Short mmCIF file of C-alpha atoms in Angstrom, two decimals:
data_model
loop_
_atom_site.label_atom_id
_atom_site.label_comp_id
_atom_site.label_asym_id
_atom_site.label_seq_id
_atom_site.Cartn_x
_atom_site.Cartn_y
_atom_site.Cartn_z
CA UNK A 1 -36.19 4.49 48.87
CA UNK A 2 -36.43 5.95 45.66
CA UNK A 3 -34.15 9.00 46.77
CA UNK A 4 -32.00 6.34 47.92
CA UNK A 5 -31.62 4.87 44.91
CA UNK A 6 -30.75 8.00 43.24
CA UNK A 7 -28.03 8.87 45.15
CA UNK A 8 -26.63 5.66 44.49
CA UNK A 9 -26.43 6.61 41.51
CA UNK A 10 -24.91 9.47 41.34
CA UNK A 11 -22.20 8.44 43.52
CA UNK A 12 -21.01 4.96 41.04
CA UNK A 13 -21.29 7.62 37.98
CA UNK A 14 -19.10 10.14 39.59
CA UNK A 15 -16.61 7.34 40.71
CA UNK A 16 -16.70 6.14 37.36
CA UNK A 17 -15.79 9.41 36.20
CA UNK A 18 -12.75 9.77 38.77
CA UNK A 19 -11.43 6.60 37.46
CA UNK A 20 -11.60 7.24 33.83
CA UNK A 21 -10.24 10.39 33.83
CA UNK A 22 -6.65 11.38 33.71
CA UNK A 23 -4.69 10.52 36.68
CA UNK A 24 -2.36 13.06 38.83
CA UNK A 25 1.62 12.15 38.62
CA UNK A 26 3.37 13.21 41.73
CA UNK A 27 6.96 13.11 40.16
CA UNK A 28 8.58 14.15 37.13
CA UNK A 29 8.76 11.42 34.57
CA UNK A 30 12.75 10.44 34.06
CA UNK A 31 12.58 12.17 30.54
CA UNK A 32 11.24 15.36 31.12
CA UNK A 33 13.43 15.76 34.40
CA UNK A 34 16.24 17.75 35.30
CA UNK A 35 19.05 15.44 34.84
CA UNK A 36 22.61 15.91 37.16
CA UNK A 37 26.01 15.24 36.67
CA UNK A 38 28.96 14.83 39.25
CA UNK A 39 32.75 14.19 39.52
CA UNK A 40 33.30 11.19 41.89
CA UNK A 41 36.64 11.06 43.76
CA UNK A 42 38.28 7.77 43.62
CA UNK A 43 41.80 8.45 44.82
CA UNK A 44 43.82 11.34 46.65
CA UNK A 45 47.32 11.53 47.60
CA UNK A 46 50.25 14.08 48.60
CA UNK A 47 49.63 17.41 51.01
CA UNK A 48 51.00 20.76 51.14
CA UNK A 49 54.53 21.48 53.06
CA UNK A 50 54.81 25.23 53.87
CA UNK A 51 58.79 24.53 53.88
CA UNK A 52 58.67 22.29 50.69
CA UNK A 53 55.90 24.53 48.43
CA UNK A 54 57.83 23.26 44.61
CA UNK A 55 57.49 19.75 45.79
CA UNK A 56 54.08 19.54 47.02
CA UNK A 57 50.85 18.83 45.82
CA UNK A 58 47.42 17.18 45.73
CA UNK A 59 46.60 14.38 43.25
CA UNK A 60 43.33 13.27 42.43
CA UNK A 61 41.68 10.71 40.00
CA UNK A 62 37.99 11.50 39.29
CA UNK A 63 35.60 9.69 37.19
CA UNK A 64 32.58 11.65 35.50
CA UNK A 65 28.85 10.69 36.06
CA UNK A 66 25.58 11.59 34.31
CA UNK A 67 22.99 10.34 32.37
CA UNK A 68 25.22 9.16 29.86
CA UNK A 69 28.16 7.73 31.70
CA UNK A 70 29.84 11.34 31.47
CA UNK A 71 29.44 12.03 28.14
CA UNK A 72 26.74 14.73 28.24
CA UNK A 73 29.36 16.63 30.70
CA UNK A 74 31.66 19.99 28.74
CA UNK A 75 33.85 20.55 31.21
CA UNK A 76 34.43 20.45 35.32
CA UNK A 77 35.68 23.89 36.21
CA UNK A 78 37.90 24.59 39.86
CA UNK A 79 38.28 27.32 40.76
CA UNK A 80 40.47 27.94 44.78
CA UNK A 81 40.48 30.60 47.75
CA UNK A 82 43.17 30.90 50.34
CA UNK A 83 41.49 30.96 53.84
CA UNK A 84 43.42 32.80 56.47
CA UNK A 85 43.50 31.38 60.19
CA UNK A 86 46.15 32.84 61.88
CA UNK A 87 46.03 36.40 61.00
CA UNK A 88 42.27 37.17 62.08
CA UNK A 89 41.36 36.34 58.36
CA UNK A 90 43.38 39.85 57.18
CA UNK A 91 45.09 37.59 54.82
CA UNK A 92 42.11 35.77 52.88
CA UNK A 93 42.30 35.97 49.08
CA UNK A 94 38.92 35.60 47.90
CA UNK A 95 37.75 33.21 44.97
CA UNK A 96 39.87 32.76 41.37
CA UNK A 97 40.25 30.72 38.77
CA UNK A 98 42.45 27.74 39.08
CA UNK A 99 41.59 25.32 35.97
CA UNK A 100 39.38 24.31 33.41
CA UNK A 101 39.14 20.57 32.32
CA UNK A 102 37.22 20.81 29.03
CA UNK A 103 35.23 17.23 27.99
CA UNK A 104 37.72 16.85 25.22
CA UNK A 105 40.67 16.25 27.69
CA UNK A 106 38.93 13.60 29.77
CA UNK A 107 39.84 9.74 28.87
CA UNK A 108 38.57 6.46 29.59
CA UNK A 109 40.28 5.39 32.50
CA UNK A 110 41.12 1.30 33.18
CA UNK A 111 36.77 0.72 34.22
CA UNK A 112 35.87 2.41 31.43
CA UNK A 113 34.75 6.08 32.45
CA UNK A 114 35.77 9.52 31.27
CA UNK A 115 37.87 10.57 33.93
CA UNK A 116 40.66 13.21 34.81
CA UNK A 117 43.86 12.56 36.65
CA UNK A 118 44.55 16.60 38.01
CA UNK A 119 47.58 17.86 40.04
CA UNK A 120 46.74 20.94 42.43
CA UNK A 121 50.37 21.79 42.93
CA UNK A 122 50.70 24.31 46.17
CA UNK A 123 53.09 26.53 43.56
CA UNK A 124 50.26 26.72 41.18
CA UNK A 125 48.02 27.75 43.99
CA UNK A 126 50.21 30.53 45.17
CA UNK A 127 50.77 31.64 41.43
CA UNK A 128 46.23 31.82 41.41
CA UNK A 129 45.70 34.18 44.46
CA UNK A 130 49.00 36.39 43.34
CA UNK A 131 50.96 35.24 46.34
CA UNK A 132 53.80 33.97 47.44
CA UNK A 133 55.19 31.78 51.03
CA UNK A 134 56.06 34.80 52.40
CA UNK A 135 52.13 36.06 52.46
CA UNK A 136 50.83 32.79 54.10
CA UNK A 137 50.66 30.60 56.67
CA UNK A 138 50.97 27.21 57.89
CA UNK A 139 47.87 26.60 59.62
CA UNK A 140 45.78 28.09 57.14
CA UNK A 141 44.21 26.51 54.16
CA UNK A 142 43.23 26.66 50.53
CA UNK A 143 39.76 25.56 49.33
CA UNK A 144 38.88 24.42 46.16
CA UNK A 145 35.24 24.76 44.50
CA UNK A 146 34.34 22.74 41.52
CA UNK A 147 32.03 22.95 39.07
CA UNK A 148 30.57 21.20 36.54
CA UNK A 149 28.63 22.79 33.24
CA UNK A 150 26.88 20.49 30.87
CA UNK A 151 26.33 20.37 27.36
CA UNK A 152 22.81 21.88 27.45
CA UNK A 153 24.06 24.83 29.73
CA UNK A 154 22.92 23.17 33.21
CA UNK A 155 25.44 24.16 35.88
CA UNK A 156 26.26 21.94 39.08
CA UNK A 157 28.24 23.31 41.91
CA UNK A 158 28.48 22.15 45.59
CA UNK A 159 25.23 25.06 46.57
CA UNK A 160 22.88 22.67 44.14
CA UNK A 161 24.01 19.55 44.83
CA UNK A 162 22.75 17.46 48.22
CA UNK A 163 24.58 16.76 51.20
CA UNK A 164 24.09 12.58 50.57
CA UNK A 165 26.10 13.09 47.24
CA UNK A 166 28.74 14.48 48.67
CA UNK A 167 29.53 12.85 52.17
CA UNK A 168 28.46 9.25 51.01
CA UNK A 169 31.50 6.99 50.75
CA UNK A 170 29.70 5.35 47.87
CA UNK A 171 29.26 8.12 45.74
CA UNK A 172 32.01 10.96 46.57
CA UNK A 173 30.92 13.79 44.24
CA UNK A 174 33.59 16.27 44.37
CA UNK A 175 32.27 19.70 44.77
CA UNK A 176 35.01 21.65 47.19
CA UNK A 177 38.47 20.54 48.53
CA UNK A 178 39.92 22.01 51.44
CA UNK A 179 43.87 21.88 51.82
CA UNK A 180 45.54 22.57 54.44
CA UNK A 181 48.56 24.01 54.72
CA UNK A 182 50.96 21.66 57.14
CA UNK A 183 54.60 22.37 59.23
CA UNK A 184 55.98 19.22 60.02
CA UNK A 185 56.96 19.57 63.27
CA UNK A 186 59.93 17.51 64.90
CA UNK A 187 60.92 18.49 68.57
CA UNK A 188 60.30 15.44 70.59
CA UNK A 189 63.78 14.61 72.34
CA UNK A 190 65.80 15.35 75.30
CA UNK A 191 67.20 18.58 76.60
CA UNK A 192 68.92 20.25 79.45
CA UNK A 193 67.38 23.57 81.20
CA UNK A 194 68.63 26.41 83.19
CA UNK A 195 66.21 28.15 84.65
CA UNK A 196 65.89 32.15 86.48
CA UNK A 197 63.22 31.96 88.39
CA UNK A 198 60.77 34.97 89.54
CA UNK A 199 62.39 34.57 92.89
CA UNK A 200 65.54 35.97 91.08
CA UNK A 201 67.50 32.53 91.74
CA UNK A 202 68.69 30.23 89.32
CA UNK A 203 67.86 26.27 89.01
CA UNK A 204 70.78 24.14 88.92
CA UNK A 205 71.02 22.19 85.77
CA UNK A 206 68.05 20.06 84.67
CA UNK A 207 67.29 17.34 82.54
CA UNK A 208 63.80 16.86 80.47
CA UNK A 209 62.29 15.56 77.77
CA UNK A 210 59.59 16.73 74.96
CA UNK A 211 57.32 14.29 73.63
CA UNK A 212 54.47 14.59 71.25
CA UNK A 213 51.08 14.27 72.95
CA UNK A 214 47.61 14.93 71.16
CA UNK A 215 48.57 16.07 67.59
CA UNK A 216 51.64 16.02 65.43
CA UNK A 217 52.87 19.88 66.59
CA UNK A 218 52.09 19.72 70.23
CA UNK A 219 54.58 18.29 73.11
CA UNK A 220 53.88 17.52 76.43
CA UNK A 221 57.21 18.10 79.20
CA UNK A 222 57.11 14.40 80.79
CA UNK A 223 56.59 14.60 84.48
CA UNK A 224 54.93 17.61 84.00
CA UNK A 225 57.01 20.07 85.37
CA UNK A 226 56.41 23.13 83.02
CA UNK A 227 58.56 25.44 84.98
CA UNK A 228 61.69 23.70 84.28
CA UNK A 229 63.18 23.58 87.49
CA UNK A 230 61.72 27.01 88.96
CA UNK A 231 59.36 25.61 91.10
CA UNK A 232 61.97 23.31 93.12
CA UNK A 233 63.85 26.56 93.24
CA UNK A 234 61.75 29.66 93.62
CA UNK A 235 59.76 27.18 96.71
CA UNK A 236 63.06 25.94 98.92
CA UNK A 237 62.86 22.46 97.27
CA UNK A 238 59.19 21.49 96.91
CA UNK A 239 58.73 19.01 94.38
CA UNK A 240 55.24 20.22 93.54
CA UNK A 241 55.05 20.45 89.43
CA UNK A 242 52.79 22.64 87.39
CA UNK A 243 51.26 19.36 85.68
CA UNK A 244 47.69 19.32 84.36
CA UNK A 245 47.59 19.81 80.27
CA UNK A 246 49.96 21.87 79.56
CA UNK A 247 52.06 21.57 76.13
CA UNK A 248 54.30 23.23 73.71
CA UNK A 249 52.94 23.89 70.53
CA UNK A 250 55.04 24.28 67.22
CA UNK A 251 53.15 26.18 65.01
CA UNK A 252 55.69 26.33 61.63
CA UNK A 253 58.45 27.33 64.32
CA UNK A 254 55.86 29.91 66.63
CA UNK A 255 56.74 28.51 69.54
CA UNK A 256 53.59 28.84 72.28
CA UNK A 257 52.05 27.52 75.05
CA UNK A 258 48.60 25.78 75.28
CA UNK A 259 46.53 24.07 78.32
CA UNK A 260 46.62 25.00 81.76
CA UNK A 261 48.26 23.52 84.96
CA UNK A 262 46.91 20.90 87.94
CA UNK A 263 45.33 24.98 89.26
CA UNK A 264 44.19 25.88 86.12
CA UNK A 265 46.92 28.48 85.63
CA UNK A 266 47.56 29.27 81.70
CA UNK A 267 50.78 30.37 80.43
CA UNK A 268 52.40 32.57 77.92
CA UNK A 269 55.90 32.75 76.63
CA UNK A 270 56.93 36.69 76.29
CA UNK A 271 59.78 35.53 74.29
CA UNK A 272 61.25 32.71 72.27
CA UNK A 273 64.68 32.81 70.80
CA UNK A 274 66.82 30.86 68.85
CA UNK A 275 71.20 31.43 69.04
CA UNK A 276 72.59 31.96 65.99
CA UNK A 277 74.40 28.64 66.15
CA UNK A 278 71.47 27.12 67.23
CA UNK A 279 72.65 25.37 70.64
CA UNK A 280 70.53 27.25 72.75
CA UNK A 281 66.81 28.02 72.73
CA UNK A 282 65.96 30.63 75.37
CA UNK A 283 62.12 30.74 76.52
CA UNK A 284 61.09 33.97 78.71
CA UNK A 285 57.65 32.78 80.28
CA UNK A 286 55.24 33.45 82.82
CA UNK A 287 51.41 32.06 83.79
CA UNK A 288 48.26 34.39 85.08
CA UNK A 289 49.49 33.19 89.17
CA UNK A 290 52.91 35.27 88.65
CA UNK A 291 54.90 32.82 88.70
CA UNK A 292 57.38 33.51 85.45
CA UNK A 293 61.43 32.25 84.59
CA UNK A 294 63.45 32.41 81.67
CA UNK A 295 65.05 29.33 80.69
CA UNK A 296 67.56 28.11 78.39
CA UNK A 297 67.32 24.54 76.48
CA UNK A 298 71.05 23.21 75.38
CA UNK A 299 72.28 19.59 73.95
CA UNK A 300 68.79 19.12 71.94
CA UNK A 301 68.71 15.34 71.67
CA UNK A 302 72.58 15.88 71.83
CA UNK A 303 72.33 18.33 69.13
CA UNK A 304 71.09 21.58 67.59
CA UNK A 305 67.46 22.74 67.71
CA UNK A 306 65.85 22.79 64.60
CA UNK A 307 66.29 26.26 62.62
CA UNK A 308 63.51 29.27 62.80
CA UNK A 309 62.19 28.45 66.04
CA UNK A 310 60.68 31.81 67.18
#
């Protein structure tokens, strides 16, 4: 019992001395801590027109956040990369400067935070990587990489900053920008076709119509009949058509086929011209079965094709 008793002891004195001493803090106190900062994106307009580079941009507002509303920020740095997709990335310009938004150019915007209103003009773009239209493509895309450097030297760039800061609709911080490079694309309408077929006979004329299906520079034939006319031909009238998901795609005038018919045949156009008074658009195609015609496409929409299709 005596034992016991000891023990006891021992055990309240050591507790005592557990709770009176000092205690572990499992986080950083908020004024010894590593404080961020961030530029939240509140509005973007405009795009960039590969046939209309002077007149296009992207405009953004941004507001400024740290621990002191913004203040402690000295400047939010972008720098942009053009990022080849069509050309097996041969045509990538790697990472320059763009801008430089020093503290003492931001203002207080109508809520009352330092902010920045900044234009990333396509031109100026071109100008950064030491290009011009002619080296690019529509289809590809520039990116844009921000940064922001504090007062005390602490740097902030899309690698250190969480994914919930950046893809939360509440908070927006703008680390990177991607900007793609768009063709508008307009060939939906009505056409006539001639078509040789690869039985060596011609199609009488035909009438058919383009119409945009899926994205903004892809067109579907309606009634599916991809061969303009060569099937009824080439097969002694059958009305069979190629059908299935084949379209047209317009990329900035590259005219080329995508999908594949009802028998999974795919396509490819060996040629695609344009006359030089643009009535007639001349297609030389053929898909993986053999089957292949060259047609001709007059009285666009009862007009002329579009110029630079190729």
């Amino acid at each position: 019992m005596k034992n016991l008793k000891k023990l006891f002891i021992i055990f309240i004195a050591t507790l005592t001395a557990i709770a009176c001493g000092e205690p572990e803090i499992p986080v950083e106190l908020f004024d010894v801590m590593d404080k961020g900062a961030f530029a939240r994106k509140m509005t973007q307009t405009g795009g960039y027109n590969y046939y209309d580079v002077a007149g296009s941009s992207i405009d953004i507002h941004v507001e400024y956040y740290d621990e002191a509303k913004g203040a402690n920020i000295a400047s939010y740095d972008i720098d942009v990369e053009y990022i080849d997709l069509i050309a097996g990335g041969s045509k990538s310009v790697g990472r320059v400067d763009f801008v430089t938004i020093q503290s003492s150019e931001f203002v207080v915007n109508s809520d009352g935070y330092l902010s920045s209103d900044i234009s990333l003009g396509f031109s100026a773009a071109l100008a950064a990587i030491g290009k011009t239209r002619a080296d690019i493509d529509g289809g590809s895309y520039f990116r844009y990489h921000m940064t922001i450097t504090k007062k005390d030297g602490t740097v902030f760039t899309n690698d250190n900053t969480g994914p919930n800061m950046k893809s939360s609709n509440a908070i927006r911080a703008l680390f990177y920008l991607d900007v793609a490079i768009v063709c508008p694309s307009a060939l939906e309408g009505t056409f006539n076709t001639v078509t040789v077929g690869w039985c060596g006979l011609t199609s009488s004329q035909m009438s058919f119509e383009w119409v945009k299906a899926g994205a903004e520079n892809l067109y579907a034939v309606v009634g599916g009949d991809f061969s303009y006319g060569a099937y009824f031909t080439c097969y002694g009238g059958w009305t069979g058509k190629p059908m299935g998901n084949l379209k047209v795609q317009d990329a900035c005038g590259i005219l080329s086929p995508t999908g594949a018919s009802q028998w999974s045949e795919v396509y490819m156009f060996n040629d695609v011209d344009l006359s030089s008074d643009r009535t007639t658009l001349v297609i030389d195609w053929i898909n993986d079965y053999g089957e292949a015609g060259v047609t001709d496409f007059t009285n666009w929409s009862g007009g002329l094709w579009p110029a630079g299709l190729n």
